[in-house]
Coordinates of N, CA and C in Angstrom, one line a residue:
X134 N 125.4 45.2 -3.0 CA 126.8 45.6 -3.0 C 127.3 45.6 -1.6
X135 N 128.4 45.1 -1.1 CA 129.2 44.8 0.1 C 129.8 46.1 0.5
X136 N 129.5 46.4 1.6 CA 130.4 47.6 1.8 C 131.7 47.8 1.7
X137 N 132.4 46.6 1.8 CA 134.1 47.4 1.4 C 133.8 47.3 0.2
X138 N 132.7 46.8 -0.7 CA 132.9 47.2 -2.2 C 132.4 48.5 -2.7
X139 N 131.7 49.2 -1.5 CA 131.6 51.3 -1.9 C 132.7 51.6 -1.1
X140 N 133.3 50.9 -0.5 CA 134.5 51.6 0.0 C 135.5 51.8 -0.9
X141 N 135.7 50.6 -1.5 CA 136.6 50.6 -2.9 C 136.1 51.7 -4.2
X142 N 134.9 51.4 -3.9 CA 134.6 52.2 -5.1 C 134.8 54.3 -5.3
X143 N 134.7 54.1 -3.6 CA 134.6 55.3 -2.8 C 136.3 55.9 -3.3
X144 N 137.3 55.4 -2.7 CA 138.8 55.2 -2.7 C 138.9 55.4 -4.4
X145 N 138.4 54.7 -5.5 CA 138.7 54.5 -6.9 C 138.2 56.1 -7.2
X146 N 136.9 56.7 -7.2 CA 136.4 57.8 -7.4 C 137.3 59.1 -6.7
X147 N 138.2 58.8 -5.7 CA 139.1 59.9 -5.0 C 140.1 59.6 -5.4
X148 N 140.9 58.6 -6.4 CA 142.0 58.7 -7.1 C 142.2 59.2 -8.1
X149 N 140.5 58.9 -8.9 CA 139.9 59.6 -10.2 C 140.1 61.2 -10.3
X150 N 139.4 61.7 -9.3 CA 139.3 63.4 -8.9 C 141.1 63.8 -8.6
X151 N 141.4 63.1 -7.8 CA 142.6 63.8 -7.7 C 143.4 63.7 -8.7
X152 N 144.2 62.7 -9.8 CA 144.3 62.5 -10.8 C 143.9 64.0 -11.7
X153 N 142.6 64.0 -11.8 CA 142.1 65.6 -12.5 C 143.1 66.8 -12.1
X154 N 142.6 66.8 -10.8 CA 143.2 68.1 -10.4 C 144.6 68.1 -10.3
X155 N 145.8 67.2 -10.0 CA 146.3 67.4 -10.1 C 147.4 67.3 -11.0
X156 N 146.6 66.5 -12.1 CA 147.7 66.1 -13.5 C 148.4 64.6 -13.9
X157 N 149.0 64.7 -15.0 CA 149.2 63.4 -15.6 C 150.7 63.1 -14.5
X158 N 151.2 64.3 -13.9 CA 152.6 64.0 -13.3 C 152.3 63.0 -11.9
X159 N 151.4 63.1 -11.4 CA 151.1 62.3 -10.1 C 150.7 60.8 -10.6
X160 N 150.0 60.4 -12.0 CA 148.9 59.7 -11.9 C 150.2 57.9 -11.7
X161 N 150.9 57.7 -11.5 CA 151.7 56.7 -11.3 C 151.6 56.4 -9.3
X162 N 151.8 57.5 -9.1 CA 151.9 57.5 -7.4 C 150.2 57.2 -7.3
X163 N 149.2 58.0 -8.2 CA 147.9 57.5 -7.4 C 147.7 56.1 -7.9
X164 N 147.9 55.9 -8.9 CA 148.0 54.6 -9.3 C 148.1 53.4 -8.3
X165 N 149.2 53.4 -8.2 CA 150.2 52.6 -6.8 C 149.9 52.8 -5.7
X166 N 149.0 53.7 -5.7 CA 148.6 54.1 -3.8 C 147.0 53.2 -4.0
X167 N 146.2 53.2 -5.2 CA 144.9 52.7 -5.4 C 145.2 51.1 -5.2
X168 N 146.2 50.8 -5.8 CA 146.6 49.2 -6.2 C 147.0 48.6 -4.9
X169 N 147.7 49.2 -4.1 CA 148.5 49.0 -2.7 C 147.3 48.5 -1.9
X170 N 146.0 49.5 -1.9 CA 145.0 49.1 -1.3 C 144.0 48.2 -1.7
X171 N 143.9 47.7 -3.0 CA 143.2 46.9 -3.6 C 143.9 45.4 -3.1
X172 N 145.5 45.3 -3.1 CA 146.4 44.5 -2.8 C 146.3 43.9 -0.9
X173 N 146.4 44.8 -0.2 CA 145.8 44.9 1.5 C 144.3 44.2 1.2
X174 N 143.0 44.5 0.3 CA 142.3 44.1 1.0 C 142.2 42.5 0.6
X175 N 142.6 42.5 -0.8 CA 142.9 41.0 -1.3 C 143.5 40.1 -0.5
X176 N 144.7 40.6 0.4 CA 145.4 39.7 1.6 C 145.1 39.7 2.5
X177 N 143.9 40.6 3.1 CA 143.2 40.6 4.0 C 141.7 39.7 4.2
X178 N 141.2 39.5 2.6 CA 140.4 37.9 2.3 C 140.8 36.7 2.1
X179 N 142.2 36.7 1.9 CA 142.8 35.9 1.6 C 143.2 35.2 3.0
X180 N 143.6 35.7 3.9 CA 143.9 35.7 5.1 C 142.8 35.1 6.1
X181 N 141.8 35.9 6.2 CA 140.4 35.1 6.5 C 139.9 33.7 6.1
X182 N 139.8 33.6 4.8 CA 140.3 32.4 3.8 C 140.8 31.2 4.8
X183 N 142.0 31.3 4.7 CA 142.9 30.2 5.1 C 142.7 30.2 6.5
X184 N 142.3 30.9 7.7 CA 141.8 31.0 9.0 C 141.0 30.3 9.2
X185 N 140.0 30.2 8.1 CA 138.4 29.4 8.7 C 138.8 28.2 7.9
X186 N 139.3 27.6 7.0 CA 139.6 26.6 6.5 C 140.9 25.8 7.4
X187 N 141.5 26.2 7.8 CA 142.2 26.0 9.1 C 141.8 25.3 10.7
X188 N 140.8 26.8 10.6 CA 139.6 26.1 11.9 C 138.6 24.9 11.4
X189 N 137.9 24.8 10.3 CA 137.6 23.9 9.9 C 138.5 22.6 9.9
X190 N 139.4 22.5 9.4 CA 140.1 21.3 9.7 C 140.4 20.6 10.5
X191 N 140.3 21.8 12.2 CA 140.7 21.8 13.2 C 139.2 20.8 13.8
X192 N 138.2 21.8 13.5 CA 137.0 20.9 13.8 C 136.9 19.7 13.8
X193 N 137.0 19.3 12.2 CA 137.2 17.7 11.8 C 137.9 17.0 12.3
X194 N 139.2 17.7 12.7 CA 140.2 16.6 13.2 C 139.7 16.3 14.8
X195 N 139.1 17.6 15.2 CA 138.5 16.9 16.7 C 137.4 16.3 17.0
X196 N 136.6 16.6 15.8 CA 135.6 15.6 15.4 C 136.1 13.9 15.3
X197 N 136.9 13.9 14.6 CA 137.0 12.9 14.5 C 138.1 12.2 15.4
X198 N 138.7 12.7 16.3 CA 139.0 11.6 17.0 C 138.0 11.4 18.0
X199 N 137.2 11.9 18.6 CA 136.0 11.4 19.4 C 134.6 10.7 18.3
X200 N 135.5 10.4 17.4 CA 134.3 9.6 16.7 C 135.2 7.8 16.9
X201 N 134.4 6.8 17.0 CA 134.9 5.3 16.9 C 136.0 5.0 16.2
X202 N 137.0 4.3 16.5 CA 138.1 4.0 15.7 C 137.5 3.5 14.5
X203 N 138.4 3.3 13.7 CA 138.4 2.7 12.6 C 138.8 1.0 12.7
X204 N 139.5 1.3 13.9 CA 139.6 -0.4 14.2 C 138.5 -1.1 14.8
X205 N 137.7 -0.4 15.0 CA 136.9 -0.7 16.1 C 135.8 -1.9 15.4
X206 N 136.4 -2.9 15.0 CA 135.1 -2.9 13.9 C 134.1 -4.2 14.4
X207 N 132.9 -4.3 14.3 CA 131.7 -4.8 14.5 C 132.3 -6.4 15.1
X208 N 133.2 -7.0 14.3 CA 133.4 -8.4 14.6 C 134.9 -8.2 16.6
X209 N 135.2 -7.1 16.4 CA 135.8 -6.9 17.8 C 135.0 -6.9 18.3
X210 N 133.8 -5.8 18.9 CA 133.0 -5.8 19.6 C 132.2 -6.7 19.6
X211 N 131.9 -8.0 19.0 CA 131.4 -9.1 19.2 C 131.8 -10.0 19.9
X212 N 133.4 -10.1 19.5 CA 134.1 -11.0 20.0 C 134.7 -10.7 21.1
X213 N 134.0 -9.2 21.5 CA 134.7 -9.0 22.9 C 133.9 -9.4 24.0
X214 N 132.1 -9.1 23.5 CA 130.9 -9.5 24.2 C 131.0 -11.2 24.4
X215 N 131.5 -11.8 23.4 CA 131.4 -13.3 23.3 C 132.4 -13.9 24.4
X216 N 133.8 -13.4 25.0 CA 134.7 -13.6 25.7 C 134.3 -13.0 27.1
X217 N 133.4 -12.0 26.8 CA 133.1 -11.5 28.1 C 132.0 -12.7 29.1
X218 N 131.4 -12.7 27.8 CA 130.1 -14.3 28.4 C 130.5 -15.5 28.9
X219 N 132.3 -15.2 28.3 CA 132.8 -17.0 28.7 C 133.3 -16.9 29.9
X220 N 134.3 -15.6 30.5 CA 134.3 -15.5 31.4 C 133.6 -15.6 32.4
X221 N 132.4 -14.9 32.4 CA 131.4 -14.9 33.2 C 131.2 -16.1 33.9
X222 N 131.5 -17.1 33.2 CA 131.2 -18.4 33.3 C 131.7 -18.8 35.1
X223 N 132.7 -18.9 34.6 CA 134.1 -19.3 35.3 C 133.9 -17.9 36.8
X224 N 133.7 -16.8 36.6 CA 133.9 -15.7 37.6 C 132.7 -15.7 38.5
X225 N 131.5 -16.4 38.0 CA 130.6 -16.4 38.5 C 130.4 -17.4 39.7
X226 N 131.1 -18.6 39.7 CA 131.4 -19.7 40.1 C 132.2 -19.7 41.3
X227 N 133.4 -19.0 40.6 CA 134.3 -18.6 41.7 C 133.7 -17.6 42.9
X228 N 133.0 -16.3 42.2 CA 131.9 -15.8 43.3 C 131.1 -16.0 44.2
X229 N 129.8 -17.0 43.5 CA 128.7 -18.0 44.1 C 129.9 -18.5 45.2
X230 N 130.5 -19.2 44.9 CA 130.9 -20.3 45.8 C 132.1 -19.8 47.3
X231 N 132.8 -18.6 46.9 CA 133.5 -18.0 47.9 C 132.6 -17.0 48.2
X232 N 132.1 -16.3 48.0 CA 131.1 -14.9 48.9 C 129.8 -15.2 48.2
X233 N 129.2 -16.6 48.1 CA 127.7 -16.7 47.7 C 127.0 -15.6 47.1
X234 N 126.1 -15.1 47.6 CA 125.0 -14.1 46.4 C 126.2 -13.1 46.5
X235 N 126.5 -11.9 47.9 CA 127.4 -10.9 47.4 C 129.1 -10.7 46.3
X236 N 129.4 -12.2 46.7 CA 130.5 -12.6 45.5 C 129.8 -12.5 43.9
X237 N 129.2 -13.5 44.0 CA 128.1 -13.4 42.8 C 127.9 -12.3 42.3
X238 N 127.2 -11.2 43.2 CA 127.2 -9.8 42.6 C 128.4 -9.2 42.3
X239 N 129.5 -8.7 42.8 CA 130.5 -8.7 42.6 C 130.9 -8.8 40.9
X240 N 131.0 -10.3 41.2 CA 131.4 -10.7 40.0 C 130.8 -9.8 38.6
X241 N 129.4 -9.8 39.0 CA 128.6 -9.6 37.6 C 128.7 -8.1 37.4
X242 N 128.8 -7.1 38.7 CA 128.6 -5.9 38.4 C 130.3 -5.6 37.8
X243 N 131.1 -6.2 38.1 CA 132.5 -6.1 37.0 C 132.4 -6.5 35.8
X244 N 131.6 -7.7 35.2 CA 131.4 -7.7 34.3 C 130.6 -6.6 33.4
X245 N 129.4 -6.4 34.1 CA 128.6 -5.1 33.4 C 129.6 -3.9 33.6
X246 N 130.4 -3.5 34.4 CA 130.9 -2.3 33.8 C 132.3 -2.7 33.3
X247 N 132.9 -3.7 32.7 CA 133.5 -4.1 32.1 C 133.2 -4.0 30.5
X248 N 131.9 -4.2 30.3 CA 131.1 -4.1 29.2 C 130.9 -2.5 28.9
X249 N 130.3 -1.6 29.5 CA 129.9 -0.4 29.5 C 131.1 0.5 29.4
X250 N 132.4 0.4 30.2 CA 133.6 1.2 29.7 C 134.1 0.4 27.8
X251 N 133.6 -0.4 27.4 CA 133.8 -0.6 26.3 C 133.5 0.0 25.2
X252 N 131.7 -0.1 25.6 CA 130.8 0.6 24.9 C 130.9 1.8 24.6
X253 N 131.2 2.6 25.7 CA 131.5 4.0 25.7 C 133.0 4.2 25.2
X254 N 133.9 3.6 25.1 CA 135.0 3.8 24.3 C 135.0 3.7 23.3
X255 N 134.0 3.0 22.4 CA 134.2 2.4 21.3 C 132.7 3.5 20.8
X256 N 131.6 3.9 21.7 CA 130.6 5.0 21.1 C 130.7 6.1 22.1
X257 N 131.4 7.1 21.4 CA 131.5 8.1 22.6 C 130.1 9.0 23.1
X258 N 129.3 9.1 22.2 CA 128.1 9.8 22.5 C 126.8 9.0 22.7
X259 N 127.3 7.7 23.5 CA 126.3 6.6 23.8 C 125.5 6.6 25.1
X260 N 126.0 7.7 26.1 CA 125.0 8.1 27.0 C 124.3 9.6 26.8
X261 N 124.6 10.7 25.7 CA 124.0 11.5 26.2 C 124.7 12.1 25.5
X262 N 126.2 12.2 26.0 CA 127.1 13.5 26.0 C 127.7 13.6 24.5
X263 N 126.8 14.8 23.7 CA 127.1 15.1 22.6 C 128.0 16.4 22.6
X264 N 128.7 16.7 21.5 CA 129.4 17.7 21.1 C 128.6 18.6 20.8
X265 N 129.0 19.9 20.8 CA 128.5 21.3 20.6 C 127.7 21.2 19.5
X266 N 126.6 21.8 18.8 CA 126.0 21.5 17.5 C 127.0 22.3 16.4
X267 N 127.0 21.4 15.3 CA 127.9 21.6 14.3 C 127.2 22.7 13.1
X268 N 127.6 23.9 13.1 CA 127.6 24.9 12.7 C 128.4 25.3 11.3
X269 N 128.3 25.3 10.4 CA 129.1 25.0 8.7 C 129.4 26.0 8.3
X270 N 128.3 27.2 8.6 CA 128.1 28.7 7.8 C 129.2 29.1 8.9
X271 N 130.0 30.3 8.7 CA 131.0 30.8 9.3 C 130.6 32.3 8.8
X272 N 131.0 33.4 9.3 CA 130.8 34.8 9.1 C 132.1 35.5 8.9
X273 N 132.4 36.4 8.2 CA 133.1 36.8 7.8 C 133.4 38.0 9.0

């Protein structure tokens, strides 16, 4: 048994007694005084209720935008890797041949983090950095 449910029960049993002692002329007021409080704690679960389902949503929704678009789909990142390769072509060339090996590098280390700000935009938890661990049970 929950304890605001011997508290209720506690409160029902002191409306009971008083009722006794003091007659059928009060029993409307204890009535109404028992109900008022049955009514508080009902809006007061109710309340909690919609708070964590709220924060829940909240979760999801920030869940999910640090999750991969929806546009994001398998044939873009292909065809981004595939354009990235063509380029290379052409950027590599232009490097070799105006700043030889350091152009050359140049070139390629733009391309690799050309690539890698991709990846990581498109997989946000692709080096490491995960979110808080996801916790479902909530406490009252």
């Amino acid at each position: 048994m929950d304890a605001r449910d011997t508290e209720l029960k506690k409160e029902l049993d002191a409306s009971l007694q008083a009722r006794r002692e003091l007659g059928e002329e009060y029993e409307s007021a204890l009535v109404d005084s028992f109900l008022e409080k049955v009514d508080q704690r009902i809006d007061g679960a109710v309340e909690r209720r919609v708070r964590r389902q709220f924060a829940e949503r909240q979760m999801t929704a920030a869940r999910d935008s640090r999750s991969p678009r929806a546009t994001d789909t398998w044939g873009e990142r292909f065809g981004f890797g595939i354009v990235s390769l063509v380029l290379a072509v052409p950027l590599s060339a232009i490097g070799g041949g105006v700043g030889k090996l350091p152009g050359l590098l140049v070139a390629w280390l733009g391309i690799v983090g050309v690539n890698i700000v991709q990846a990581v935009r498109t997989n946000p938890g692709l080096f490491g950095r995960r979110g808080p661990a996801r916790d479902g049970d909530w406490d009252d």
